[in-house]
Amino acid sequence: MRAMQVTELGQPLEMRDVPTPTPSASEVLVRIHTCGLNFGDTLIVKGTYQEKPALPATIGMEMCGTIEAAGADVTHLSVGQRIAAYSGFGGLAEYAALPAEICVPIPDQMSAEDAAAFLIAYGTSHVGLGYKAGLRAGERLLVLGASGGVGLTAVELGKLMGAEVIAVARGADKLEIARAAGADHLLDSETCDLRADVKALGGADVVYDPVGGDLFMAALRACNPEARLLPLGFASGTVPQIPANILLVKNLTVIGYYWGGYTRVNPTVLTDSFAELFAWYEQGRLSPHVSHVLPLAQANEGLDLLRTRKATGKVVIRIDG
């Protein structure tokens, strides 16, 4: 089968012919239709992600496909069934052998592009805002990086959960996408005084931050007493160092959050989240935003769109043409 692999850290992916995997008794063989790219994939290529695979490695954290074979112990899935999966690796290939327990059947009306754009972006925001931060209707949610893959879903879900949403993104075009997803207030990260502007809107009760750096520090100082902050990534390249005295004086809570870790720590959190998210999708309450769909051979171009922040929402790679 064909697979796009990391063969040397810091270098472009290479298209290689590799053996088609054989599923174990607890796995299914999936013919992959689409793979959603994530900022974490760019970090794996650099060698700076928290999980470091042995090389050569096939990257691609989430995928949609059809089950072509099932191991002897698999009873809840069947050949021919369409599934989505968060596997961490392996999505940029024609086939993957996946543990059956991580495969999620998808609604009949869900396209392969939507499915590949769904699990990580919506799952991260849903668990983060609900399970971790306890976002309540009427609270003010500040979303940094609001036009990106997870940021845009935080805007959409925050509005759906009854929050007043402040979206921060770079430039008018990206802010318009956040507005269409439900943002009540728009702040251009290139021109705004984030601390002053958020405080003028009444301050933040929950901060959702995949960016880090100076924006996190400004958001911290724009928080209301008892606010909760979710740092879930550092797209700026800078990990903020948090002054504990500010947390103390304002009774703030900074919440450690790695969505992918729940596959090992408490997978029920994810399965419960997916059940609610898929129900909302079927009800027409969620609309994934995919800015680019590219063929497998152009996976490097897709990663560059994420690195240069030229994508909005999700970038999806079409494996089967």
PDB file of N, CA and C in Angstrom, residues 71-139:
ATOM      1  N   GLY A  71     -10.962  -8.832  13.228  1.00  0.00           N
ATOM      2  CA  GLY A  71     -10.357  -9.908  13.989  1.00  0.00           C
ATOM      3  C   GLY A  71     -11.399 -10.777  14.674  1.00  0.00           C
ATOM      4  N   ALA A  72     -10.960 -11.946  15.115  1.00  0.00           N
ATOM      5  CA  ALA A  72     -11.877 -12.946  15.671  1.00  0.00           C
ATOM      6  C   ALA A  72     -12.600 -12.468  16.923  1.00  0.00           C
ATOM      7  N   ASP A  73     -11.984 -11.556  17.678  1.00  0.00           N
ATOM      8  CA  ASP A  73     -12.599 -11.103  18.931  1.00  0.00           C
ATOM      9  C   ASP A  73     -13.483  -9.873  18.771  1.00  0.00           C
ATOM     10  N   VAL A  74     -13.589  -9.353  17.566  1.00  0.00           N
ATOM     11  CA  VAL A  74     -14.369  -8.138  17.340  1.00  0.00           C
ATOM     12  C   VAL A  74     -15.829  -8.512  17.107  1.00  0.00           C
ATOM     13  N   THR A  75     -16.702  -8.013  17.968  1.00  0.00           N
ATOM     14  CA  THR A  75     -18.113  -8.377  17.871  1.00  0.00           C
ATOM     15  C   THR A  75     -19.044  -7.182  17.629  1.00  0.00           C
ATOM     16  N   HIS A  76     -18.581  -5.962  17.913  1.00  0.00           N
ATOM     17  CA  HIS A  76     -19.484  -4.807  17.824  1.00  0.00           C
ATOM     18  C   HIS A  76     -19.327  -4.029  16.522  1.00  0.00           C
ATOM     19  N   LEU A  77     -18.408  -4.452  15.654  1.00  0.00           N
ATOM     20  CA  LEU A  77     -18.221  -3.826  14.359  1.00  0.00           C
ATOM     21  C   LEU A  77     -18.303  -4.890  13.281  1.00  0.00           C
ATOM     22  N   SER A  78     -18.619  -4.468  12.040  1.00  0.00           N
ATOM     23  CA  SER A  78     -18.781  -5.443  10.964  1.00  0.00           C
ATOM     24  C   SER A  78     -18.128  -4.953   9.680  1.00  0.00           C
ATOM     25  N   VAL A  79     -17.787  -5.896   8.824  1.00  0.00           N
ATOM     26  CA  VAL A  79     -17.206  -5.580   7.524  1.00  0.00           C
ATOM     27  C   VAL A  79     -18.199  -4.727   6.725  1.00  0.00           C
ATOM     28  N   GLY A  80     -17.679  -3.689   6.088  1.00  0.00           N
ATOM     29  CA  GLY A  80     -18.514  -2.784   5.309  1.00  0.00           C
ATOM     30  C   GLY A  80     -18.984  -1.561   6.076  1.00  0.00           C
ATOM     31  N   GLN A  81     -18.751  -1.536   7.393  1.00  0.00           N
ATOM     32  CA  GLN A  81     -19.195  -0.419   8.224  1.00  0.00           C
ATOM     33  C   GLN A  81     -18.245   0.773   8.079  1.00  0.00           C
ATOM     34  N   ARG A  82     -18.819   1.977   8.006  1.00  0.00           N
ATOM     35  CA  ARG A  82     -18.021   3.203   7.946  1.00  0.00           C
ATOM     36  C   ARG A  82     -17.725   3.671   9.368  1.00  0.00           C
ATOM     37  N   ILE A  83     -16.448   4.000   9.605  1.00  0.00           N
ATOM     38  CA  ILE A  83     -16.041   4.414  10.948  1.00  0.00           C
ATOM     39  C   ILE A  83     -15.115   5.621  10.861  1.00  0.00           C
ATOM     40  N   ALA A  84     -14.997   6.311  11.998  1.00  0.00           N
ATOM     41  CA  ALA A  84     -13.944   7.294  12.196  1.00  0.00           C
ATOM     42  C   ALA A  84     -13.114   6.820  13.368  1.00  0.00           C
ATOM     43  N   ALA A  85     -11.855   7.229  13.409  1.00  0.00           N
ATOM     44  CA  ALA A  85     -10.982   6.787  14.500  1.00  0.00           C
ATOM     45  C   ALA A  85      -9.926   7.840  14.782  1.00  0.00           C
ATOM     46  N   TYR A  86      -9.635   7.995  16.076  1.00  0.00           N
ATOM     47  CA  TYR A  86      -8.465   8.770  16.501  1.00  0.00           C
ATOM     48  C   TYR A  86      -7.410   7.751  16.897  1.00  0.00           C
ATOM     49  N   SER A  87      -6.384   7.631  16.060  1.00  0.00           N
ATOM     50  CA  SER A  87      -5.371   6.594  16.279  1.00  0.00           C
ATOM     51  C   SER A  87      -4.024   7.159  16.691  1.00  0.00           C
ATOM     52  N   GLY A  88      -3.833   8.473  16.550  1.00  0.00           N
ATOM     53  CA  GLY A  88      -2.544   9.090  16.868  1.00  0.00           C
ATOM     54  C   GLY A  88      -1.572   9.063  15.708  1.00  0.00           C
ATOM     55  N   PHE A  89      -1.549   7.945  14.980  1.00  0.00           N
ATOM     56  CA  PHE A  89      -0.659   7.777  13.834  1.00  0.00           C
ATOM     57  C   PHE A  89      -1.365   6.910  12.791  1.00  0.00           C
ATOM     58  N   GLY A  90      -0.804   6.868  11.561  1.00  0.00           N
ATOM     59  CA  GLY A  90      -1.237   5.889  10.575  1.00  0.00           C
ATOM     60  C   GLY A  90      -2.280   6.330   9.585  1.00  0.00           C
ATOM     61  N   GLY A  91      -2.769   7.576   9.676  1.00  0.00           N
ATOM     62  CA  GLY A  91      -3.876   7.986   8.822  1.00  0.00           C
ATOM     63  C   GLY A  91      -3.500   8.301   7.387  1.00  0.00           C
ATOM     64  N   LEU A  92      -2.232   8.638   7.134  1.00  0.00           N
ATOM     65  CA  LEU A  92      -1.822   8.993   5.771  1.00  0.00           C
ATOM     66  C   LEU A  92      -1.341   7.754   5.020  1.00  0.00           C
ATOM     67  N   ALA A  93      -2.238   6.802   4.898  1.00  0.00           N
ATOM     68  CA  ALA A  93      -1.942   5.532   4.219  1.00  0.00           C
ATOM     69  C   ALA A  93      -3.247   4.970   3.669  1.00  0.00           C
ATOM     70  N   GLU A  94      -3.118   3.981   2.802  1.00  0.00           N
ATOM     71  CA  GLU A  94      -4.323   3.408   2.197  1.00  0.00           C
ATOM     72  C   GLU A  94      -5.064   2.466   3.130  1.00  0.00           C
ATOM     73  N   TYR A  95      -4.352   1.858   4.071  1.00  0.00           N
ATOM     74  CA  TYR A  95      -4.977   0.940   5.040  1.00  0.00           C
ATOM     75  C   TYR A  95      -4.366   1.154   6.415  1.00  0.00           C
ATOM     76  N   ALA A  96      -5.127   0.778   7.439  1.00  0.00           N
ATOM     77  CA  ALA A  96      -4.618   0.759   8.804  1.00  0.00           C
ATOM     78  C   ALA A  96      -5.270  -0.387   9.560  1.00  0.00           C
ATOM     79  N   ALA A  97      -4.507  -1.056  10.403  1.00  0.00           N
ATOM     80  CA  ALA A  97      -5.056  -2.036  11.350  1.00  0.00           C
ATOM     81  C   ALA A  97      -5.244  -1.301  12.668  1.00  0.00           C
ATOM     82  N   LEU A  98      -6.499  -1.157  13.099  1.00  0.00           N
ATOM     83  CA  LEU A  98      -6.818  -0.334  14.255  1.00  0.00           C
ATOM     84  C   LEU A  98      -7.477  -1.157  15.357  1.00  0.00           C
ATOM     85  N   PRO A  99      -7.187  -0.864  16.620  1.00  0.00           N
ATOM     86  CA  PRO A  99      -7.933  -1.498  17.700  1.00  0.00           C
ATOM     87  C   PRO A  99      -9.421  -1.204  17.536  1.00  0.00           C
ATOM     88  N   ALA A 100     -10.234  -2.221  17.612  1.00  0.00           N
ATOM     89  CA  ALA A 100     -11.669  -2.040  17.398  1.00  0.00           C
ATOM     90  C   ALA A 100     -12.270  -1.067  18.404  1.00  0.00           C
ATOM     91  N   GLU A 101     -11.699  -0.995  19.596  1.00  0.00           N
ATOM     92  CA  GLU A 101     -12.279  -0.155  20.653  1.00  0.00           C
ATOM     93  C   GLU A 101     -12.150   1.332  20.371  1.00  0.00           C
ATOM     94  N   ILE A 102     -11.270   1.740  19.451  1.00  0.00           N
ATOM     95  CA  ILE A 102     -11.134   3.169  19.154  1.00  0.00           C
ATOM     96  C   ILE A 102     -11.908   3.581  17.912  1.00  0.00           C
ATOM     97  N   CYS A 103     -12.586   2.648  17.247  1.00  0.00           N
ATOM     98  CA  CYS A 103     -13.336   2.943  16.030  1.00  0.00           C
ATOM     99  C   CYS A 103     -14.772   3.328  16.381  1.00  0.00           C
ATOM    100  N   VAL A 104     -15.220   4.437  15.822  1.00  0.00           N
ATOM    101  CA  VAL A 104     -16.538   4.968  16.138  1.00  0.00           C
ATOM    102  C   VAL A 104     -17.399   4.945  14.872  1.00  0.00           C
ATOM    103  N   PRO A 105     -18.504   4.181  14.843  1.00  0.00           N
ATOM    104  CA  PRO A 105     -19.404   4.232  13.683  1.00  0.00           C
ATOM    105  C   PRO A 105     -19.927   5.652  13.477  1.00  0.00           C
ATOM    106  N   ILE A 106     -20.009   6.076  12.231  1.00  0.00           N
ATOM    107  CA  ILE A 106     -20.413   7.455  11.941  1.00  0.00           C
ATOM    108  C   ILE A 106     -21.817   7.476  11.349  1.00  0.00           C
ATOM    109  N   PRO A 107     -22.527   8.583  11.488  1.00  0.00           N
ATOM    110  CA  PRO A 107     -23.876   8.694  10.915  1.00  0.00           C
ATOM    111  C   PRO A 107     -23.865   8.488   9.408  1.00  0.00           C
ATOM    112  N   ASP A 108     -24.953   7.924   8.879  1.00  0.00           N
ATOM    113  CA  ASP A 108     -25.031   7.636   7.444  1.00  0.00           C
ATOM    114  C   ASP A 108     -24.861   8.892   6.600  1.00  0.00           C
ATOM    115  N   GLN A 109     -25.394  10.021   7.090  1.00  0.00           N
ATOM    116  CA  GLN A 109     -25.350  11.236   6.285  1.00  0.00           C
ATOM    117  C   GLN A 109     -24.030  11.984   6.393  1.00  0.00           C
ATOM    118  N   MET A 110     -23.096  11.521   7.233  1.00  0.00           N
ATOM    119  CA  MET A 110     -21.826  12.216   7.410  1.00  0.00           C
ATOM    120  C   MET A 110     -20.868  11.877   6.274  1.00  0.00           C
ATOM    121  N   SER A 111     -20.343  12.905   5.607  1.00  0.00           N
ATOM    122  CA  SER A 111     -19.393  12.675   4.525  1.00  0.00           C
ATOM    123  C   SER A 111     -18.046  12.243   5.089  1.00  0.00           C
ATOM    124  N   ALA A 112     -17.227  11.654   4.225  1.00  0.00           N
ATOM    125  CA  ALA A 112     -15.896  11.234   4.655  1.00  0.00           C
ATOM    126  C   ALA A 112     -15.047  12.434   5.047  1.00  0.00           C
ATOM    127  N   GLU A 113     -15.242  13.573   4.372  1.00  0.00           N
ATOM    128  CA  GLU A 113     -14.493  14.777   4.719  1.00  0.00           C
ATOM    129  C   GLU A 113     -14.905  15.286   6.100  1.00  0.00           C
ATOM    130  N   ASP A 114     -16.202  15.338   6.361  1.00  0.00           N
ATOM    131  CA  ASP A 114     -16.668  15.779   7.681  1.00  0.00           C
ATOM    132  C   ASP A 114     -16.174  14.840   8.776  1.00  0.00           C
ATOM    133  N   ALA A 115     -16.198  13.540   8.509  1.00  0.00           N
ATOM    134  CA  ALA A 115     -15.790  12.570   9.530  1.00  0.00           C
ATOM    135  C   ALA A 115     -14.320  12.723   9.897  1.00  0.00           C
ATOM    136  N   ALA A 116     -13.479  12.978   8.892  1.00  0.00           N
ATOM    137  CA  ALA A 116     -12.043  13.139   9.161  1.00  0.00           C
ATOM    138  C   ALA A 116     -11.743  14.460   9.855  1.00  0.00           C
ATOM    139  N   ALA A 117     -12.684  15.390   9.797  1.00  0.00           N
ATOM    140  CA  ALA A 117     -12.496  16.697  10.427  1.00  0.00           C
ATOM    141  C   ALA A 117     -13.171  16.784  11.785  1.00  0.00           C
ATOM    142  N   PHE A 118     -13.743  15.709  12.272  1.00  0.00           N
ATOM    143  CA  PHE A 118     -14.691  15.796  13.382  1.00  0.00           C
ATOM    144  C   PHE A 118     -14.110  15.450  14.743  1.00  0.00           C
ATOM    145  N   LEU A 119     -13.484  14.278  14.869  1.00  0.00           N
ATOM    146  CA  LEU A 119     -13.203  13.730  16.188  1.00  0.00           C
ATOM    147  C   LEU A 119     -12.311  14.619  17.040  1.00  0.00           C
ATOM    148  N   ILE A 120     -11.145  15.003  16.535  1.00  0.00           N
ATOM    149  CA  ILE A 120     -10.199  15.755  17.358  1.00  0.00           C
ATOM    150  C   ILE A 120     -10.690  17.173  17.610  1.00  0.00           C
ATOM    151  N   ALA A 121     -11.112  17.857  16.541  1.00  0.00           N
ATOM    152  CA  ALA A 121     -11.487  19.264  16.707  1.00  0.00           C
ATOM    153  C   ALA A 121     -12.706  19.415  17.611  1.00  0.00           C
ATOM    154  N   TYR A 122     -13.767  18.690  17.300  1.00  0.00           N
ATOM    155  CA  TYR A 122     -14.970  18.803  18.131  1.00  0.00           C
ATOM    156  C   TYR A 122     -14.769  18.119  19.478  1.00  0.00           C
ATOM    157  N   GLY A 123     -14.103  16.970  19.482  1.00  0.00           N
ATOM    158  CA  GLY A 123     -13.885  16.260  20.736  1.00  0.00           C
ATOM    159  C   GLY A 123     -13.064  17.082  21.713  1.00  0.00           C
ATOM    160  N   THR A 124     -11.988  17.724  21.227  1.00  0.00           N
ATOM    161  CA  THR A 124     -11.151  18.545  22.092  1.00  0.00           C
ATOM    162  C   THR A 124     -11.949  19.687  22.710  1.00  0.00           C
ATOM    163  N   SER A 125     -12.734  20.373  21.898  1.00  0.00           N
ATOM    164  CA  SER A 125     -13.494  21.515  22.409  1.00  0.00           C
ATOM    165  C   SER A 125     -14.626  21.080  23.325  1.00  0.00           C
ATOM    166  N   HIS A 126     -15.307  20.006  22.989  1.00  0.00           N
ATOM    167  CA  HIS A 126     -16.455  19.557  23.782  1.00  0.00           C
ATOM    168  C   HIS A 126     -16.019  19.092  25.168  1.00  0.00           C
ATOM    169  N   VAL A 127     -15.005  18.248  25.224  1.00  0.00           N
ATOM    170  CA  VAL A 127     -14.504  17.779  26.524  1.00  0.00           C
ATOM    171  C   VAL A 127     -13.878  18.933  27.303  1.00  0.00           C
ATOM    172  N   GLY A 128     -13.129  19.787  26.603  1.00  0.00           N
ATOM    173  CA  GLY A 128     -12.474  20.898  27.275  1.00  0.00           C
ATOM    174  C   GLY A 128     -13.457  21.874  27.887  1.00  0.00           C
ATOM    175  N   LEU A 129     -14.444  22.302  27.111  1.00  0.00           N
ATOM    176  CA  LEU A 129     -15.393  23.302  27.592  1.00  0.00           C
ATOM    177  C   LEU A 129     -16.371  22.726  28.608  1.00  0.00           C
ATOM    178  N   GLY A 130     -16.821  21.493  28.369  1.00  0.00           N
ATOM    179  CA  GLY A 130     -17.819  20.907  29.250  1.00  0.00           C
ATOM    180  C   GLY A 130     -17.235  20.161  30.428  1.00  0.00           C
ATOM    181  N   TYR A 131     -16.540  19.070  30.165  1.00  0.00           N
ATOM    182  CA  TYR A 131     -16.026  18.192  31.218  1.00  0.00           C
ATOM    183  C   TYR A 131     -14.937  18.858  32.047  1.00  0.00           C
ATOM    184  N   LYS A 132     -14.042  19.590  31.399  1.00  0.00           N
ATOM    185  CA  LYS A 132     -12.903  20.174  32.118  1.00  0.00           C
ATOM    186  C   LYS A 132     -13.225  21.544  32.715  1.00  0.00           C
ATOM    187  N   ALA A 133     -13.714  22.481  31.890  1.00  0.00           N
ATOM    188  CA  ALA A 133     -13.900  23.860  32.351  1.00  0.00           C
ATOM    189  C   ALA A 133     -15.275  24.112  32.950  1.00  0.00           C
ATOM    190  N   GLY A 134     -16.235  23.224  32.709  1.00  0.00           N
ATOM    191  CA  GLY A 134     -17.574  23.409  33.258  1.00  0.00           C
ATOM    192  C   GLY A 134     -18.239  24.686  32.778  1.00  0.00           C
ATOM    193  N   LEU A 135     -18.101  24.983  31.481  1.00  0.00           N
ATOM    194  CA  LEU A 135     -18.702  26.188  30.917  1.00  0.00           C
ATOM    195  C   LEU A 135     -20.212  26.192  31.130  1.00  0.00           C
ATOM    196  N   ARG A 136     -20.725  27.323  31.626  1.00  0.00           N
ATOM    197  CA  ARG A 136     -22.150  27.443  31.912  1.00  0.00           C
ATOM    198  C   ARG A 136     -22.790  28.489  31.001  1.00  0.00           C
ATOM    199  N   ALA A 137     -24.073  28.281  30.695  1.00  0.00           N
ATOM    200  CA  ALA A 137     -24.815  29.251  29.893  1.00  0.00           C
ATOM    201  C   ALA A 137     -24.743  30.618  30.560  1.00  0.00           C
ATOM    202  N   GLY A 138     -24.528  31.639  29.743  1.00  0.00           N
ATOM    203  CA  GLY A 138     -24.436  32.991  30.250  1.00  0.00           C
ATOM    204  C   GLY A 138     -23.031  33.447  30.577  1.00  0.00           C
ATOM    205  N   GLU A 139     -22.067  32.523  30.646  1.00  0.00           N
ATOM    206  CA  GLU A 139     -20.686  32.917  30.898  1.00  0.00           C
ATOM    207  C   GLU A 139     -20.050  33.459  29.619  1.00  0.00           C
TER     208      GLU A 139
END
